[in-house]
Coordinates of C-alpha atoms in Angstrom, one line a residue:
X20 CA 119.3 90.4 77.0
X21 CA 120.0 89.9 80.4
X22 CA 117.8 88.5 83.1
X23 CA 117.5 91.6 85.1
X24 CA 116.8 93.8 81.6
X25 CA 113.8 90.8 80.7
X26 CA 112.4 90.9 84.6
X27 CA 112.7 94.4 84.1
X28 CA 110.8 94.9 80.4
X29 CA 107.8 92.2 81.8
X30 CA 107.8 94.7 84.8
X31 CA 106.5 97.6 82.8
X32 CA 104.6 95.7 80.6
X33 CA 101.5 97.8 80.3
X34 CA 99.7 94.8 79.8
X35 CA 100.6 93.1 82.9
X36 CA 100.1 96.5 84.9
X37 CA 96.7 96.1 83.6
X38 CA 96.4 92.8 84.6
X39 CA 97.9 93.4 87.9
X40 CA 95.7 96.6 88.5
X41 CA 92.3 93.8 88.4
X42 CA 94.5 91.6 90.7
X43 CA 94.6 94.6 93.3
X44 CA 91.5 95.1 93.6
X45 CA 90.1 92.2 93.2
X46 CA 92.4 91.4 96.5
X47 CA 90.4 94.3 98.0
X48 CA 87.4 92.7 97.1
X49 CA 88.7 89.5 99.3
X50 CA 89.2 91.6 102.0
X51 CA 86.3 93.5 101.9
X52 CA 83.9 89.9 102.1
X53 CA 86.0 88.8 104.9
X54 CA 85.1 91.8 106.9
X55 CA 81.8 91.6 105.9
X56 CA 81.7 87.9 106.8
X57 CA 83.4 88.9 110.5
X58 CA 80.7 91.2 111.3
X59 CA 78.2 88.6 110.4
X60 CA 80.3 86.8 113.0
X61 CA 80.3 89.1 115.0
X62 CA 76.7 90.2 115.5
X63 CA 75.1 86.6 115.2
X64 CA 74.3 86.6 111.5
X65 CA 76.9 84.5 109.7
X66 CA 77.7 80.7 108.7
X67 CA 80.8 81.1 106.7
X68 CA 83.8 80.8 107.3
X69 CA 85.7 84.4 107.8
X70 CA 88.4 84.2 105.8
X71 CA 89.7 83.8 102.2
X72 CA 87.7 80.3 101.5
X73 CA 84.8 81.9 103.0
X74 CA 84.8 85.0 100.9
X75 CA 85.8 82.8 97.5
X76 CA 82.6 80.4 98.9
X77 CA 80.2 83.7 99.2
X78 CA 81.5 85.0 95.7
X79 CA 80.8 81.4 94.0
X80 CA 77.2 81.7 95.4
X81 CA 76.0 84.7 94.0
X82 CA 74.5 85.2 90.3
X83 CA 77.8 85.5 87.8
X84 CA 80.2 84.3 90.5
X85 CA 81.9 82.0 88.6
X86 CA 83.0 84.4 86.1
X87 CA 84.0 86.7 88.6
X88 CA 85.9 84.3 90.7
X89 CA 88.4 83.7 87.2
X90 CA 88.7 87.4 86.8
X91 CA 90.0 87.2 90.2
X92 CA 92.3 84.4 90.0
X93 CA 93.4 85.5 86.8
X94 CA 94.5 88.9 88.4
X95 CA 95.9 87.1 91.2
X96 CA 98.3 85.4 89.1
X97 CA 99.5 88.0 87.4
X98 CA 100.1 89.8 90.5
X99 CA 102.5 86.9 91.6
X100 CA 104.1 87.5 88.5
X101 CA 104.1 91.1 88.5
X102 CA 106.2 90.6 92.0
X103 CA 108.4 87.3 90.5
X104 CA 109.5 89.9 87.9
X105 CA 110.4 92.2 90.7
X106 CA 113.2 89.9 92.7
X107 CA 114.7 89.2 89.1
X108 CA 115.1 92.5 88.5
X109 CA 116.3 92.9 92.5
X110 CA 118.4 89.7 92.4
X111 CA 121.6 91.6 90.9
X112 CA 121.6 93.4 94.0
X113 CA 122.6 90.3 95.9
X114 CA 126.4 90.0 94.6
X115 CA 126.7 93.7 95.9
X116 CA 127.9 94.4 99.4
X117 CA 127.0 96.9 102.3
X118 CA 123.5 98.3 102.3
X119 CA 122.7 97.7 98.6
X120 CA 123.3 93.8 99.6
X121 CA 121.0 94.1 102.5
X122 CA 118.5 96.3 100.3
X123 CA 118.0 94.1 97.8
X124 CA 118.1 90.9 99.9
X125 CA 114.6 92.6 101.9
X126 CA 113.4 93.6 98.7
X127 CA 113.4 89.4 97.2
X128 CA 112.1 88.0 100.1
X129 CA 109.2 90.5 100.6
X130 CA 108.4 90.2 96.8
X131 CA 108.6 86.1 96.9
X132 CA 106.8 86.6 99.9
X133 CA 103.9 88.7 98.0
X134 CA 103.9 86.3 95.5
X135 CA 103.5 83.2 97.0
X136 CA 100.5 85.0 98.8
X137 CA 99.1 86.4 95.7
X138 CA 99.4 82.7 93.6
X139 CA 97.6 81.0 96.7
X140 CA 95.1 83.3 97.1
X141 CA 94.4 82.7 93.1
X142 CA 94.9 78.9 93.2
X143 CA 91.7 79.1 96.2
X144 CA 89.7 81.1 93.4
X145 CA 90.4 78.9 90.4
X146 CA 89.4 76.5 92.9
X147 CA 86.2 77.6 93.6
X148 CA 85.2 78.3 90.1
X149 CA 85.6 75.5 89.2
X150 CA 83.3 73.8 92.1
X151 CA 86.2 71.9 93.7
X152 CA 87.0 74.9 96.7
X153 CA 87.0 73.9 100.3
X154 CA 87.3 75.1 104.1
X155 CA 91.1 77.1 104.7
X156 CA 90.5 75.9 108.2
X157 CA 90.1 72.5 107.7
X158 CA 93.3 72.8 104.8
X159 CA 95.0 74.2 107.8
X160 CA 94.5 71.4 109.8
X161 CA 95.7 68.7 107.6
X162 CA 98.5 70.6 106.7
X163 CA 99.6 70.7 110.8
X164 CA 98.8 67.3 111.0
X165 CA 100.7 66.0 108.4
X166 CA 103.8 68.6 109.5
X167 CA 103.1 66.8 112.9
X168 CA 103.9 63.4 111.6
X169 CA 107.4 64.7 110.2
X170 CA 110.8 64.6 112.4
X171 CA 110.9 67.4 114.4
X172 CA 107.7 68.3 113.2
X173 CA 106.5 70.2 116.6
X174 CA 109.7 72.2 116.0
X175 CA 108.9 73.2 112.4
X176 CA 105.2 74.0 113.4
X177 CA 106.3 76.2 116.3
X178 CA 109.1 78.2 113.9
X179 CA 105.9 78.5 111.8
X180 CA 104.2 80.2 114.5
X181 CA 106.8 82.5 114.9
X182 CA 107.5 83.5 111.7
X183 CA 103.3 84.2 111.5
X184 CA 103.6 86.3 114.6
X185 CA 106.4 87.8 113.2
X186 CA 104.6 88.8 109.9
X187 CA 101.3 90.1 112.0
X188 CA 104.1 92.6 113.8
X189 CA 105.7 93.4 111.2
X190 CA 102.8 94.7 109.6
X191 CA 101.5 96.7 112.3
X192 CA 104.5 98.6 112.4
X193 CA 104.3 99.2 108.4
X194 CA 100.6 100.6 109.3
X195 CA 102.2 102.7 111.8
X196 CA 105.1 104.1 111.0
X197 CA 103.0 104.3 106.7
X198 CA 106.1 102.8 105.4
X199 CA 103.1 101.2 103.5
X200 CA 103.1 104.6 101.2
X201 CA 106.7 103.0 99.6
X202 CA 104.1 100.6 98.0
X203 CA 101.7 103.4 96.6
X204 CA 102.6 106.0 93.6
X205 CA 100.3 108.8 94.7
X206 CA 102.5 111.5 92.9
X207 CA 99.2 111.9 90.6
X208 CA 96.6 111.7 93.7
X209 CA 95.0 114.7 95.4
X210 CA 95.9 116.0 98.7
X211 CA 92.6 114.8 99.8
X212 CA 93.3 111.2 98.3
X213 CA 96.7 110.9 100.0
X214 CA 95.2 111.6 103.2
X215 CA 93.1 108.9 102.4
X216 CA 95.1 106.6 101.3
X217 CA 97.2 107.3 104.8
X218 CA 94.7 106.9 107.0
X219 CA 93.3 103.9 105.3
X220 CA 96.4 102.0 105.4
X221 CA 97.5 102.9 108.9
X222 CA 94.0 101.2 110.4
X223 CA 94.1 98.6 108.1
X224 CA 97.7 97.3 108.0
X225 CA 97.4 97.6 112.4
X226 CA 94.0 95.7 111.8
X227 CA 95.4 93.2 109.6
X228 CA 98.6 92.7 111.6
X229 CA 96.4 92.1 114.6
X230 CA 94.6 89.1 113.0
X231 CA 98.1 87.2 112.1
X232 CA 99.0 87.7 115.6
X233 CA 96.0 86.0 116.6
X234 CA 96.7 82.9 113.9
X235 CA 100.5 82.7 114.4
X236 CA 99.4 82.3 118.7
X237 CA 97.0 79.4 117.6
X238 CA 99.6 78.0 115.6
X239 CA 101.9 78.1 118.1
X240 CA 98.9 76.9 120.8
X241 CA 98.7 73.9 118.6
X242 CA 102.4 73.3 118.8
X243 CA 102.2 73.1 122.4
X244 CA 99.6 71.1 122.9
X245 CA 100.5 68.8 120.1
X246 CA 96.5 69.4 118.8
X247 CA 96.5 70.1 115.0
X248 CA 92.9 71.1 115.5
X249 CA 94.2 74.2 117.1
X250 CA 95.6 75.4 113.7
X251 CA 92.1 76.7 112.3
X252 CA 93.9 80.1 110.9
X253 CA 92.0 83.8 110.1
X254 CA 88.8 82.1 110.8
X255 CA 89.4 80.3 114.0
X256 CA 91.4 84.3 115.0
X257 CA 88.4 85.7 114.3
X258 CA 86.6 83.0 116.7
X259 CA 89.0 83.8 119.3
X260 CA 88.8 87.4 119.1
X261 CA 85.0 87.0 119.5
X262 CA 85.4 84.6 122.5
X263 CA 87.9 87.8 124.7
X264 CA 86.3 90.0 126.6
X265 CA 84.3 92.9 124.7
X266 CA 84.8 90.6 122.1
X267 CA 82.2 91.0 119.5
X268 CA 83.2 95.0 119.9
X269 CA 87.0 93.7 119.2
X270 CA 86.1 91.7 116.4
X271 CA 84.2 94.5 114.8
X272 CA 86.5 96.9 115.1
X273 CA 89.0 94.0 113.3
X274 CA 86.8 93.6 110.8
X275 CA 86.0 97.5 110.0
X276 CA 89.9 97.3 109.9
X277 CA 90.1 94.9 107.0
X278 CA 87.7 96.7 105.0
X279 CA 89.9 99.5 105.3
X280 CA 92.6 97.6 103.9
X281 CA 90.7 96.3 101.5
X282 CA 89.6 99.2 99.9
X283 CA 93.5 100.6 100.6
X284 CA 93.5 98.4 97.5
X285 CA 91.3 99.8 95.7
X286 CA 93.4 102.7 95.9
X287 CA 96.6 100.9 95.0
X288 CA 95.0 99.5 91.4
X289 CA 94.6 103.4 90.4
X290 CA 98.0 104.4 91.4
X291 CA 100.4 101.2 91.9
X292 CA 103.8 101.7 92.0
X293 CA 105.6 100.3 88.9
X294 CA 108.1 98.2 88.8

């Protein structure tokens, strides 16, 4: 059996689509405590951080967190390997030429891309459960620093930068022009359902692009100044947001963004687009 026909077999695995439906929305869940958390924010009435440590952190405090926080890892992961088993079965593509070459070439790099995010996002909640989790922010920091220590780190920190900026535009325009509904099998959803699905993904992917715009420009701040303790990612965005003008209205509306996005997943886990 060849490597495309085994990527391709774990790819419909019902078991794994199973799996993969908890990991969806347990990623909605994520993004529905980091809105909540930037409202808190926002209005005067949080602590936490407002991002993904911060949610994992306000998950691991409640009664039965624990538990809840390896149901979500565990989805997590096989959510990364839901998407690894995707650019096998994409990577024959690759010795084609033409548009199928540049197809399938897009197609790997936003499924490694999805998985990396997806196995990170899990390795944060295994963290937690098991009582060893920690601020993203200050993780961030470290990370800079120690970038900043390398040859040509400045450089490599500023191509960071743009490649975050470049991801926060990217997905605006996937929230605008709903290319996000190539992500979505809603041939079994309601007309009523699609329309919400639509609209939920077109405020949340613009929300969500927003944010990394706001990270990748601290990143890149941090370049310039040669300050690693610029790099404090979504939570020091959501900071700056709050600090512009109108700000606590901006970061609202950000955060009501998210939420939509987050359940967006929701919506994704009961019709997700096989493999």
């Amino acid at each position: 059996m060849s490597v495309q026909q085994t990527a391709d077999r774990v790819g419909r695995s019902d078991t794994l689509e199973r799996l993969a439906r908890v990991g969806l929305a347990a990623y909605g869940v994520v993004h529905l405590l980091i809105a909540w958390l930037a409202l808190q924010l926002a209005w005067g009435g949080g602590s936490g951080s407002a991002d993904q440590s911060g949610a994992m952190q306000t998950l691991a405090e409640e009664p039965f967190g624990t538990p809840l926080l390896w149901v979500l890892g565990l989805g997590l992961i096989a959510l990364a390997v839901w998407q690894l088993a995707e650019v096998l079965r994409q990577v024959g593509g690759l010795s084609g030429s033409g548009d199928t070459k540049k197809k399938a070439a897009v197609g790997v790099v936003k499924s490694v891309a999805k998985a990396v995010v997806y196995a990170a996002l899990a390795f944060t909640a295994l963290r937690f459960a098991t009582g060893g989790g920690s601020s993203s922010s200050g993780q961030q920091q470290d990370t800079t620093s120690g970038v900043f220590a390398l040859p040509g780190g400045r450089f490599l920190v500023g191509l960071a930068a743009l490649v975050v900026i470049g991801v926060g535009l990217y997905q605006v325009v996937k929230g605008l022009k709903k290319k996000f509904l190539d992500e979505i099998d809603t041939s079994k959803a309601s007309s009523s359902e699609v329309r919400a699905v639509t609209r939920l993904g077109q405020v949340g992917y613009v929300a969500k692009g927003a944010a990394f715009v706001v990270v990748g420009g601290l990143l890149a701040y941090a370049a310039i100044t040669f300050d690693p303790s610029k790099s404090t990612g979504l939570d020091g965005a959501m900071h700056t947001i709050l600090q512009a003008p109108f700000g606590r209205w901006l970061l609202s509306l950000v955060a009501v963004g998210i939420a939509a996005f987050g359940v967006f997943c929701f919506f994704r886990a009961r019709y997700p687009q096989r493999t």
